[in-house]
Amino acid sequence: MLRTYPLYSGLFALLVSFSIFCCAPAQAQTLINPYEGIDWSLINQYKASLHTHTTESDGMLPPEEVIDAYASLDYDILSLTDHRRISYPWQNWGRDPEDVGLFDIPGCEFSNHNHLNGYFVNHTSNFHSLEESLAEIEEQGGLAHINHPGEYWKLNKQKLVPDEVIRKYVNWFTAFSPDLLLGMEVINHVNLYPQDEQLWDALLSVMMPERPIWGFANDDMHYPYVGLTRLIAVSWEMFLLESLDESQIRNAMLNGQYYFSAHGTVLNSMEWDVNKVPVITEIVHDETAGTLSIHAMSDGADLPDADYVWISMGEVVHYGPVLDYKNTEGIGNYVRARLEGAAGTTFTNPFGLIRDDGRLVVYVSPADAIYSGAEWKLEGTDIWYKHGDAIQLDPGEYTIVFNRIDSYHSPDPVTVTVTANKTTLVTTSDGAEYVYDPSLKLPVSTPTTVTLLVMLLTAVALFYFRAPRAKTKDPF
């Protein structure tokens, strides 16, 4: 009935509002597939650059040269996203989208705060808060995603996403609808902020499947080259559309019907051959069998099985092109695929999972009590858990008890109700707080007679087997 999974760090203050859950085999699951309904034999794939700069802000190249460059690199969709201004229409710089073979999306990087891109917008008032900018994008019927969040945070000493970082982004993705705030850049530039993939998993662990957070990979190009390192056409999206028009692009952005790729996961830029980045040719969901299957090509050949990596709750749960999502250990409320190529990585958007069990997470405080060995368990069971552990439970009422540690009064037992498809979170405000008292010491236990006898026999055995033995004369 119980199974534990490591979480990230921290007090997910809003966690209890969302349906999140980890996996125990044989629990019923329903998969939410962003690629549902796509006929891969007929669908077209369109390559997009959704974040790039020109001399209209802090880029090196004028708009017409940026447009020409992406057209020459076999792109299909381009949004010029200069800081705090709309570089649009392209005709202002002598370029007609149809003539150059690109679909143009009017865009802007709103950057007087944590940066975000707005698409299908025609003006900006240069507000100084993300909330005001998102409201302005919404008024124009636009769409948005958060840019390079890793510019504003770092992993903590335990190499985890800090509590306050998760809380900040959960608040934003809670406050703004997925019909407006689509997701976040997982890859920016040449993967300048690799910790953002970890943040993405942390947020998906909290918010999926009710609130998807789609991933993006963008050049954020300011200069096409630095020395021999190419900085253009290094990160991109592949939109899965019947044809190239605004309505279909919007729908794909809203529904996550694209995948994204990046060279920057491979450190040696001399190896960045676009033909060696995996291209997804099919994703199949077999609901009866409970499987997801992906087929991809790289450098003209099938991607090797070992290069399909499935991730859930921030951990690798499976390798190979076919995933049994109903029975694979470790699958939580989402799963995503990461396809490793010789010249870069391709990422799917997350698949959501709905379960019929619930989840319990307990966070104790203060930190010194955690370091001193604070633990908790369910009344009537023998398994102790640590701060932040998450366990799967059948729906029902449970009582949590806490262990005793030196210099602290243990919290009183806490009774909670676990609900299917939900996370029940117990924190300081619910009573999971140890109270410091330096005069409180645990009694020193006195060895029992049985313990003393075992110690004596152990000592005798060690002496016998380790003591040097007298040599005997060989009779032969």
CSV table of C-alpha atoms in Angstrom, one decimal:
chain,number,residue,atom,x,y,z
A,1,MET,CA,0.0,0.0,0.0
A,2,LEU,CA,2.9,2.4,0.7
A,3,ARG,CA,5.6,3.6,-1.6
A,4,THR,CA,8.0,6.5,-1.1
A,5,TYR,CA,9.5,8.8,-3.7
A,6,PRO,CA,12.0,11.6,-3.3
A,7,LEU,CA,10.7,15.0,-3.9
A,8,TYR,CA,12.6,18.2,-4.5
A,9,SER,CA,13.0,20.5,-1.5
A,10,GLY,CA,10.6,22.5,0.4
A,11,LEU,CA,7.3,23.6,1.6
A,12,PHE,CA,5.1,23.5,-1.5
A,13,ALA,CA,2.6,25.9,0.0
A,14,LEU,CA,0.1,25.5,-2.9
A,15,LEU,CA,0.8,21.8,-3.5
A,16,VAL,CA,-2.4,20.7,-1.8
A,17,SER,CA,-4.5,22.6,-4.4
A,18,PHE,CA,-3.3,20.3,-7.3
A,19,SER,CA,-3.8,16.8,-8.4
A,20,ILE,CA,-0.4,15.1,-8.1
A,21,PHE,CA,0.4,11.6,-7.4
A,22,CYS,CA,3.2,9.0,-7.7
A,23,CYS,CA,3.0,5.6,-8.9
A,24,ALA,CA,2.2,2.3,-7.3
A,25,PRO,CA,1.7,-0.5,-9.8
A,26,ALA,CA,-1.8,-1.8,-10.4
A,27,GLN,CA,-3.4,1.6,-9.6
A,28,ALA,CA,-5.8,2.7,-12.4
A,29,GLN,CA,-4.4,5.4,-14.6
A,30,THR,CA,-5.7,7.5,-17.4
A,31,LEU,CA,-3.2,9.2,-19.7
A,32,ILE,CA,-3.6,12.8,-20.9
A,33,ASN,CA,-1.8,13.0,-24.2
A,34,PRO,CA,-0.9,16.4,-25.8
A,35,TYR,CA,-0.3,14.6,-29.1
A,36,GLU,CA,-3.7,12.9,-29.1
A,37,GLY,CA,-5.4,13.0,-32.5
A,38,ILE,CA,-2.3,13.6,-34.6
A,39,ASP,CA,-2.0,11.5,-37.7
A,40,TRP,CA,1.8,11.2,-38.0
A,41,SER,CA,1.5,9.9,-41.5
A,42,LEU,CA,-0.1,13.1,-42.7
A,43,ILE,CA,1.1,15.8,-40.2
A,44,ASN,CA,3.7,18.4,-41.2
A,45,GLN,CA,6.5,19.4,-39.0
A,46,TYR,CA,7.4,23.1,-38.9
A,47,LYS,CA,10.6,24.4,-37.4
A,48,ALA,CA,10.3,27.5,-35.2
A,49,SER,CA,12.4,30.2,-33.6
A,50,LEU,CA,10.4,32.0,-31.0
A,51,HIS,CA,13.0,34.1,-29.2
A,52,THR,CA,15.6,36.2,-31.0
A,53,HIS,CA,16.8,39.7,-31.1
A,54,THR,CA,17.8,42.4,-33.6
A,55,THR,CA,19.4,45.9,-33.5
A,56,GLU,CA,16.0,47.2,-32.6
A,57,SER,CA,17.0,46.2,-29.0
A,58,ASP,CA,20.4,44.6,-28.1
A,59,GLY,CA,21.0,42.3,-31.0
A,60,MET,CA,23.9,42.5,-33.4
A,61,LEU,CA,22.1,42.1,-36.7
A,62,PRO,CA,19.3,44.3,-38.2
A,63,PRO,CA,15.9,42.7,-38.5
A,64,GLU,CA,16.2,42.0,-42.2
A,65,GLU,CA,19.4,40.1,-41.7
A,66,VAL,CA,18.0,38.0,-38.9
A,67,ILE,CA,15.0,37.2,-41.1
A,68,ASP,CA,17.2,36.2,-44.0
A,69,ALA,CA,19.4,34.1,-41.7
A,70,TYR,CA,16.6,32.0,-40.3
A,71,ALA,CA,15.1,31.6,-43.8
A,72,SER,CA,18.4,30.3,-45.0
A,73,LEU,CA,18.5,27.8,-42.1
A,74,ASP,CA,15.3,26.0,-43.2
A,75,TYR,CA,13.1,27.5,-40.5
A,76,ASP,CA,9.4,27.9,-41.1
A,77,ILE,CA,8.2,30.1,-38.2
A,78,LEU,CA,10.0,33.2,-36.7
A,79,SER,CA,9.1,35.7,-34.0
A,80,LEU,CA,11.4,38.7,-33.5
A,81,THR,CA,11.2,39.3,-29.8
A,82,ASP,CA,13.2,42.5,-29.1
A,83,HIS,CA,13.2,43.9,-25.6
A,84,ARG,CA,10.3,46.2,-24.8
A,85,ARG,CA,9.3,46.8,-28.4
A,86,ILE,CA,7.4,45.1,-31.2
A,87,SER,CA,9.7,44.7,-34.3
A,88,TYR,CA,6.7,44.2,-36.7
A,89,PRO,CA,5.6,44.2,-39.4
A,90,TRP,CA,8.6,42.9,-41.3
A,91,GLN,CA,7.7,45.1,-44.3
A,92,ASN,CA,9.3,48.0,-42.3
A,93,TRP,CA,12.6,46.4,-43.1
A,94,GLY,CA,11.9,45.4,-46.7
A,95,ARG,CA,10.9,41.8,-46.0
A,96,ASP,CA,7.6,40.1,-46.9
A,97,PRO,CA,7.0,36.9,-44.9
A,98,GLU,CA,5.6,35.0,-47.9
A,99,ASP,CA,8.5,36.1,-50.2
A,100,VAL,CA,11.1,34.8,-47.7
A,101,GLY,CA,9.1,31.6,-46.8
A,102,LEU,CA,8.6,32.3,-43.1
A,103,PHE,CA,5.5,32.6,-41.0
A,104,ASP,CA,5.8,35.8,-38.9
A,105,ILE,CA,4.5,36.0,-35.4
A,106,PRO,CA,4.5,39.5,-33.8
A,107,GLY,CA,6.3,39.2,-30.5
A,108,CYS,CA,8.2,41.0,-27.7
A,109,GLU,CA,10.4,40.2,-24.7
A,110,PHE,CA,8.8,41.9,-21.8
A,111,SER,CA,11.9,42.5,-19.7
A,112,ASN,CA,11.4,45.1,-17.0
A,113,HIS,CA,11.0,42.2,-14.6
A,114,ASN,CA,11.5,38.4,-14.8
A,115,HIS,CA,11.6,38.1,-18.6
A,116,LEU,CA,8.8,36.6,-20.6
A,117,ASN,CA,7.8,36.5,-24.2
A,118,GLY,CA,4.5,37.7,-25.5
A,119,TYR,CA,3.2,36.5,-28.9
A,120,PHE,CA,0.5,37.8,-31.2
A,121,VAL,CA,0.8,41.2,-29.6
A,122,ASN,CA,1.0,44.6,-31.2
A,123,HIS,CA,2.1,47.0,-28.4
A,124,THR,CA,3.7,47.1,-25.0
A,125,SER,CA,3.4,49.7,-22.2
A,126,ASN,CA,6.7,48.5,-20.6
A,127,PHE,CA,5.1,47.7,-17.2
A,128,HIS,CA,7.5,46.9,-14.3
A,129,SER,CA,5.8,43.8,-13.0
A,130,LEU,CA,5.3,40.4,-14.7
A,131,GLU,CA,1.6,40.5,-13.6
A,132,GLU,CA,0.9,43.8,-15.4
A,133,SER,CA,2.7,42.6,-18.5
A,134,LEU,CA,0.7,39.3,-18.6
A,135,ALA,CA,-2.5,41.3,-18.1
A,136,GLU,CA,-1.6,43.4,-21.1
A,137,ILE,CA,-0.7,40.4,-23.2
A,138,GLU,CA,-4.1,38.9,-22.3
A,139,GLU,CA,-6.0,42.1,-23.3
A,140,GLN,CA,-4.5,41.7,-26.8
A,141,GLY,CA,-5.4,38.1,-27.1
A,142,GLY,CA,-1.8,37.1,-26.9
A,143,LEU,CA,0.1,34.1,-25.5
A,144,ALA,CA,3.1,34.1,-23.3
A,145,HIS,CA,5.9,31.9,-21.7
A,146,ILE,CA,8.5,32.6,-19.1
A,147,ASN,CA,12.0,33.1,-20.4
A,148,HIS,CA,15.3,31.6,-19.0
A,149,PRO,CA,14.1,31.3,-15.3
A,150,GLY,CA,17.6,30.0,-14.4
A,151,GLU,CA,18.9,33.5,-14.8
A,152,TYR,CA,17.2,34.4,-11.5
A,153,TRP,CA,17.9,31.3,-9.3
A,154,LYS,CA,20.4,28.6,-8.5
A,155,LEU,CA,20.3,25.1,-7.0
A,156,ASN,CA,20.8,25.0,-3.3
A,157,LYS,CA,23.6,23.2,-1.5
A,158,GLN,CA,21.8,19.9,-1.9
A,159,LYS,CA,21.6,20.4,-5.7
A,160,LEU,CA,17.8,20.8,-5.4
A,161,VAL,CA,15.4,23.5,-6.5
A,162,PRO,CA,15.0,25.9,-3.5
A,163,ASP,CA,11.5,26.0,-1.8
A,164,GLU,CA,11.1,29.7,-2.5
A,165,VAL,CA,11.8,29.3,-6.2
A,166,ILE,CA,9.2,26.5,-6.6
A,167,ARG,CA,6.7,28.6,-4.7
A,168,LYS,CA,7.3,31.7,-6.9
A,169,TYR,CA,6.7,29.9,-10.1
A,170,VAL,CA,3.8,27.8,-8.8
A,171,ASN,CA,2.2,31.1,-7.8
A,172,TRP,CA,2.5,32.5,-11.3
A,173,PHE,CA,1.3,29.4,-13.0
A,174,THR,CA,-1.6,29.3,-10.6
A,175,ALA,CA,-2.6,32.9,-11.0
A,176,PHE,CA,-2.6,32.9,-14.8
A,177,SER,CA,-4.5,30.5,-17.0
A,178,PRO,CA,-2.8,28.0,-19.3
A,179,ASP,CA,-4.7,29.8,-22.1
A,180,LEU,CA,-2.4,32.7,-21.5
A,181,LEU,CA,0.8,31.6,-19.7
A,182,LEU,CA,1.7,28.5,-21.6
A,183,GLY,CA,4.9,27.4,-19.9
A,184,MET,CA,8.6,28.1,-19.7
A,185,GLU,CA,11.9,27.9,-21.5
A,186,VAL,CA,13.5,24.7,-20.5
A,187,ILE,CA,16.4,25.4,-22.8
A,188,ASN,CA,17.7,28.9,-23.5
A,189,HIS,CA,20.5,29.7,-25.9
A,190,VAL,CA,23.2,27.0,-25.7
A,191,ASN,CA,21.7,25.6,-22.6
A,192,LEU,CA,23.0,28.4,-20.4
A,193,TYR,CA,20.8,27.3,-17.5
A,194,PRO,CA,20.7,23.5,-17.3
A,195,GLN,CA,19.1,23.7,-13.9
A,196,ASP,CA,15.9,24.8,-15.6
A,197,GLU,CA,15.1,21.3,-16.7
A,198,GLN,CA,15.1,20.4,-13.0
A,199,LEU,CA,12.8,23.3,-12.2
A,200,TRP,CA,10.5,22.1,-15.0
A,201,ASP,CA,10.3,18.7,-13.4
A,202,ALA,CA,9.7,20.3,-10.0
A,203,LEU,CA,6.8,22.3,-11.3
A,204,LEU,CA,5.3,19.4,-13.3
A,205,SER,CA,5.5,17.4,-10.1
A,206,VAL,CA,3.4,20.0,-8.4
A,207,MET,CA,0.9,21.0,-11.1
A,208,MET,CA,0.3,18.2,-13.5
A,209,PRO,CA,-2.0,17.0,-14.8
A,210,GLU,CA,-4.6,19.7,-14.1
A,211,ARG,CA,-2.2,22.5,-15.0
A,212,PRO,CA,0.2,21.6,-17.8
A,213,ILE,CA,3.4,23.6,-18.2
A,214,TRP,CA,4.7,23.3,-21.7
A,215,GLY,CA,8.4,23.4,-22.4
A,216,PHE,CA,10.2,25.6,-25.0
A,217,ALA,CA,13.7,25.7,-26.4
A,218,ASN,CA,14.8,29.0,-27.9
A,219,ASP,CA,18.0,30.6,-29.4
A,220,ASP,CA,17.6,33.9,-27.6
A,221,MET,CA,20.0,35.0,-30.3
A,222,HIS,CA,21.8,38.3,-29.9
A,223,TYR,CA,25.0,37.4,-31.9
A,224,PRO,CA,25.1,34.6,-34.6
A,225,TYR,CA,28.6,33.6,-33.5
A,226,VAL,CA,31.0,34.0,-30.7
A,227,GLY,CA,34.4,32.9,-32.0
A,228,LEU,CA,33.8,29.5,-33.7
A,229,THR,CA,30.7,28.8,-31.6
A,230,ARG,CA,27.4,29.1,-33.4
A,231,LEU,CA,24.7,30.9,-31.5
A,232,ILE,CA,21.9,30.8,-34.1
A,233,ALA,CA,19.8,27.7,-34.9
A,234,VAL,CA,20.9,26.0,-31.7
A,235,SER,CA,17.5,25.6,-29.9
A,236,TRP,CA,14.1,25.2,-31.6
A,237,GLU,CA,10.5,23.9,-31.6
A,238,MET,CA,9.0,21.6,-34.1
A,239,PHE,CA,5.3,22.3,-34.5
A,240,LEU,CA,3.0,19.5,-35.6
A,241,LEU,CA,0.4,21.1,-38.0
A,242,GLU,CA,-1.7,20.3,-40.9
A,243,SER,CA,-0.8,23.6,-42.5
A,244,LEU,CA,1.0,26.8,-41.6
A,245,ASP,CA,-1.5,29.4,-40.3
A,246,GLU,CA,-2.0,31.4,-37.2
A,247,SER,CA,-4.9,29.4,-35.9
A,248,GLN,CA,-3.1,26.1,-36.0
A,249,ILE,CA,0.1,27.6,-34.5
A,250,ARG,CA,-2.0,29.1,-31.6
A,251,ASN,CA,-3.7,25.8,-31.0
A,252,ALA,CA,-0.4,23.9,-31.0
A,253,MET,CA,1.1,26.3,-28.5
A,254,LEU,CA,-2.0,26.0,-26.3
A,255,ASN,CA,-2.2,22.3,-26.4
A,256,GLY,CA,1.5,21.4,-26.4
A,257,GLN,CA,1.4,19.8,-29.9
A,258,TYR,CA,5.0,20.3,-30.6
A,259,TYR,CA,8.3,19.0,-29.4
A,260,PHE,CA,11.6,20.9,-28.9
A,261,SER,CA,15.2,20.3,-29.5
A,262,ALA,CA,18.6,21.8,-28.6
A,263,HIS,CA,22.3,21.3,-29.5
A,264,GLY,CA,23.5,22.8,-26.2
A,265,THR,CA,23.1,19.6,-24.2
A,266,VAL,CA,26.2,18.4,-26.1
A,267,LEU,CA,29.2,20.5,-24.9
A,268,ASN,CA,31.4,20.3,-28.0
A,269,SER,CA,29.9,22.8,-30.5
A,270,MET,CA,32.0,21.3,-33.3
A,271,GLU,CA,29.6,18.3,-33.1
A,272,TRP,CA,26.4,20.4,-33.6
A,273,ASP,CA,25.1,18.7,-36.8
A,274,VAL,CA,21.4,19.3,-37.0
A,275,ASN,CA,21.0,15.9,-38.8
A,276,LYS,CA,22.2,14.2,-35.6
A,277,VAL,CA,19.5,15.7,-33.4
A,278,PRO,CA,16.6,13.2,-32.9
A,279,VAL,CA,13.5,13.9,-35.0
A,280,ILE,CA,10.3,12.3,-33.7
A,281,THR,CA,8.3,10.5,-36.4
A,282,GLU,CA,5.6,9.0,-34.4
A,283,ILE,CA,4.1,8.9,-30.9
A,284,VAL,CA,1.5,6.1,-30.3
A,285,HIS,CA,-0.7,5.8,-27.2
A,286,ASP,CA,-2.2,2.3,-26.7
A,287,GLU,CA,-4.9,2.9,-24.1
A,288,THR,CA,-5.8,-0.8,-23.8
A,289,ALA,CA,-2.2,-1.9,-23.2
A,290,GLY,CA,-1.4,1.2,-21.2
A,291,THR,CA,1.7,2.0,-23.3
A,292,LEU,CA,3.3,5.0,-24.9
A,293,SER,CA,5.6,4.3,-27.9
A,294,ILE,CA,7.9,6.8,-29.6
A,295,HIS,CA,9.8,6.4,-32.9
A,296,ALA,CA,12.6,8.8,-33.8
A,297,MET,CA,15.3,9.1,-36.4
A,298,SER,CA,18.8,10.5,-36.0
A,299,ASP,CA,21.3,10.9,-38.9
A,300,GLY,CA,19.1,8.9,-41.2
A,301,ALA,CA,18.8,5.9,-38.8
A,302,ASP,CA,16.5,4.7,-36.1
A,303,LEU,CA,17.4,6.2,-32.7
A,304,PRO,CA,18.9,3.4,-30.6
A,305,ASP,CA,16.6,2.0,-27.9
A,306,ALA,CA,18.9,3.1,-25.1
A,307,ASP,CA,18.6,6.8,-26.2
A,308,TYR,CA,14.9,7.0,-25.3
A,309,VAL,CA,14.8,8.2,-21.7
A,310,TRP,CA,11.5,8.5,-19.8
A,311,ILE,CA,11.4,10.8,-16.8
A,312,SER,CA,8.7,11.2,-14.1
A,313,MET,CA,8.9,13.3,-10.8
A,314,GLY,CA,12.4,14.4,-11.9
A,315,GLU,CA,13.8,10.8,-12.0
A,316,VAL,CA,14.6,8.4,-14.9
A,317,VAL,CA,12.0,5.6,-14.8
A,318,HIS,CA,12.6,3.8,-18.0
A,319,TYR,CA,14.9,3.4,-21.1
A,320,GLY,CA,13.5,2.4,-24.5
A,321,PRO,CA,11.0,3.4,-27.1
A,322,VAL,CA,8.0,1.8,-25.4
A,323,LEU,CA,6.8,2.7,-21.9
A,324,ASP,CA,4.3,0.7,-19.9
A,325,TYR,CA,3.0,3.6,-17.9
A,326,LYS,CA,0.6,1.6,-15.8
A,327,ASN,CA,3.2,-0.8,-14.4
A,328,THR,CA,6.5,1.0,-14.5
A,329,GLU,CA,7.9,1.8,-11.1
A,330,GLY,CA,8.3,5.4,-10.1
A,331,ILE,CA,5.8,7.0,-12.5
A,332,GLY,CA,3.9,9.9,-10.9
A,333,ASN,CA,1.4,12.4,-12.1
A,334,TYR,CA,3.3,13.0,-15.4
A,335,VAL,CA,5.9,11.4,-17.6
A,336,ARG,CA,8.0,12.9,-20.4
A,337,ALA,CA,10.5,11.6,-22.9
A,338,ARG,CA,14.0,12.9,-23.5
A,339,LEU,CA,15.7,11.6,-26.7
A,340,GLU,CA,19.5,11.7,-26.7
A,341,GLY,CA,21.3,12.2,-30.0
A,342,ALA,CA,25.0,12.6,-30.9
A,343,ALA,CA,24.5,16.4,-31.6
A,344,GLY,CA,21.7,17.3,-29.2
A,345,THR,CA,18.6,16.4,-27.3
A,346,THR,CA,14.9,16.3,-28.2
A,347,PHE,CA,12.2,16.7,-25.6
A,348,THR,CA,8.5,15.8,-25.6
A,349,ASN,CA,6.0,17.8,-23.7
A,350,PRO,CA,4.6,16.1,-20.6
A,351,PHE,CA,1.9,13.5,-20.6
A,352,GLY,CA,-0.5,13.8,-17.7
A,353,LEU,CA,-1.6,10.8,-15.5
A,354,ILE,CA,-4.7,10.5,-13.4
A,355,ARG,CA,-4.7,8.0,-10.6
A,356,ASP,CA,-7.2,6.6,-8.1
A,357,ASP,CA,-5.0,6.7,-5.1
A,358,GLY,CA,-3.8,9.7,-3.1
A,359,ARG,CA,-0.5,11.1,-1.9
A,360,LEU,CA,0.8,12.2,1.5
A,361,VAL,CA,3.8,14.5,1.9
A,362,VAL,CA,5.1,15.6,5.3
A,363,TYR,CA,7.4,18.6,5.9
A,364,VAL,CA,8.7,19.0,9.4
A,365,SER,CA,10.5,22.0,10.9
A,366,PRO,CA,12.8,23.5,12.0
A,367,ALA,CA,15.8,22.6,9.9
A,368,ASP,CA,18.0,21.8,12.9
A,369,ALA,CA,15.4,19.2,13.9
A,370,ILE,CA,15.6,17.6,10.5
A,371,TYR,CA,19.4,17.5,10.7
A,372,SER,CA,19.0,15.9,14.2
A,373,GLY,CA,17.0,13.0,12.8
A,374,ALA,CA,13.4,14.1,12.8
A,375,GLU,CA,11.2,11.4,11.2
A,376,TRP,CA,7.5,10.5,10.9
A,377,LYS,CA,5.4,7.4,10.3
A,378,LEU,CA,1.8,6.4,10.1
A,379,GLU,CA,0.3,5.2,13.3
A,380,GLY,CA,0.2,1.4,13.4
A,381,THR,CA,3.0,0.9,10.9
A,382,ASP,CA,6.7,0.3,11.4
A,383,ILE,CA,8.2,2.3,8.5
A,384,TRP,CA,9.7,5.7,9.4
A,385,TYR,CA,10.0,8.5,6.8
A,386,LYS,CA,12.1,11.6,6.5
A,387,HIS,CA,11.2,15.3,5.9
A,388,GLY,CA,9.8,15.7,2.4
A,389,ASP,CA,9.2,12.0,1.7
A,390,ALA,CA,6.0,11.3,-0.3
A,391,ILE,CA,4.0,8.1,0.1
A,392,GLN,CA,1.1,6.7,-1.9
A,393,LEU,CA,-2.0,5.8,0.1
A,394,ASP,CA,-5.5,4.5,-0.5
A,395,PRO,CA,-8.1,7.2,0.2
A,396,GLY,CA,-9.0,7.4,3.9
A,397,GLU,CA,-8.1,8.9,7.3
A,398,TYR,CA,-4.5,8.5,8.7
A,399,THR,CA,-2.7,9.6,11.8
A,400,ILE,CA,0.9,10.8,11.6
A,401,VAL,CA,3.2,10.3,14.6
A,402,PHE,CA,6.7,11.8,15.0
A,403,ASN,CA,9.8,10.3,16.6
A,404,ARG,CA,11.7,11.7,19.6
A,405,ILE,CA,15.1,13.4,19.2
A,406,ASP,CA,17.4,15.1,21.7
A,407,SER,CA,16.7,18.7,22.7
A,408,TYR,CA,13.2,18.8,21.0
A,409,HIS,CA,9.6,18.3,22.0
A,410,SER,CA,8.0,16.1,19.4
A,411,PRO,CA,4.9,17.3,17.6
A,412,ASP,CA,1.6,15.9,18.7
A,413,PRO,CA,0.0,13.3,16.3
A,414,VAL,CA,-1.7,14.8,13.3
A,415,THR,CA,-4.8,13.2,11.7
A,416,VAL,CA,-5.3,13.8,8.0
A,417,THR,CA,-7.7,12.7,5.3
A,418,VAL,CA,-6.1,11.4,2.0
A,419,THR,CA,-8.3,11.8,-1.1
A,420,ALA,CA,-8.0,10.1,-4.5
A,421,ASN,CA,-6.1,12.1,-7.1
A,422,LYS,CA,-4.9,14.7,-4.6
A,423,THR,CA,-1.9,15.4,-2.4
A,424,THR,CA,-2.4,16.0,1.3
A,425,LEU,CA,0.4,18.2,2.5
A,426,VAL,CA,1.3,18.4,6.2
A,427,THR,CA,3.6,21.3,7.3
A,428,THR,CA,4.4,23.5,10.3
A,429,SER,CA,1.0,25.1,10.1
A,430,ASP,CA,-0.6,21.7,10.5
A,431,GLY,CA,1.4,20.8,13.6
A,432,ALA,CA,4.6,19.2,12.1
A,433,GLU,CA,6.9,21.4,14.2
A,434,TYR,CA,9.5,20.2,16.7
A,435,VAL,CA,10.0,22.7,19.6
A,436,TYR,CA,13.5,23.3,20.8
A,437,ASP,CA,14.3,22.6,24.5
A,438,PRO,CA,18.0,22.2,25.3
A,439,SER,CA,17.1,20.6,28.7
A,440,LEU,CA,15.3,17.7,27.0
A,441,LYS,CA,17.5,14.7,26.6
A,442,LEU,CA,16.5,11.2,25.6
A,443,PRO,CA,17.2,8.6,28.3
A,444,VAL,CA,20.3,6.6,27.9
A,445,SER,CA,19.1,3.0,27.4
A,446,THR,CA,20.4,0.3,29.8
A,447,PRO,CA,21.6,-2.9,28.0
A,448,THR,CA,19.3,-5.9,28.7
A,449,THR,CA,20.5,-9.3,29.8
A,450,VAL,CA,19.9,-10.6,26.4
A,451,THR,CA,21.9,-7.7,24.8
A,452,LEU,CA,24.8,-8.3,27.2
A,453,LEU,CA,24.8,-12.1,26.4
A,454,VAL,CA,24.9,-11.4,22.7
A,455,MET,CA,27.8,-8.9,23.2
A,456,LEU,CA,29.7,-11.5,25.2
A,457,LEU,CA,29.2,-14.3,22.7
A,458,THR,CA,30.2,-11.9,19.9
A,459,ALA,CA,33.4,-11.0,21.7
A,460,VAL,CA,34.3,-14.6,22.3
A,461,ALA,CA,33.7,-15.5,18.7
A,462,LEU,CA,35.8,-12.7,17.4
A,463,PHE,CA,38.6,-13.6,19.8
A,464,TYR,CA,38.5,-17.3,18.7
A,465,PHE,CA,38.6,-16.7,15.0
A,466,ARG,CA,41.1,-13.8,15.1
A,467,ALA,CA,43.5,-15.3,17.7
A,468,PRO,CA,46.7,-16.8,16.2
A,469,ARG,CA,46.7,-20.6,16.4
A,470,ALA,CA,49.7,-22.7,17.4
A,471,LYS,CA,51.3,-24.5,14.5
A,472,THR,CA,51.1,-28.3,14.6
A,473,LYS,CA,53.8,-30.6,13.2
A,474,ASP,CA,53.0,-32.0,9.9
A,475,PRO,CA,52.8,-35.8,10.5
A,476,PHE,CA,54.0,-36.4,6.9
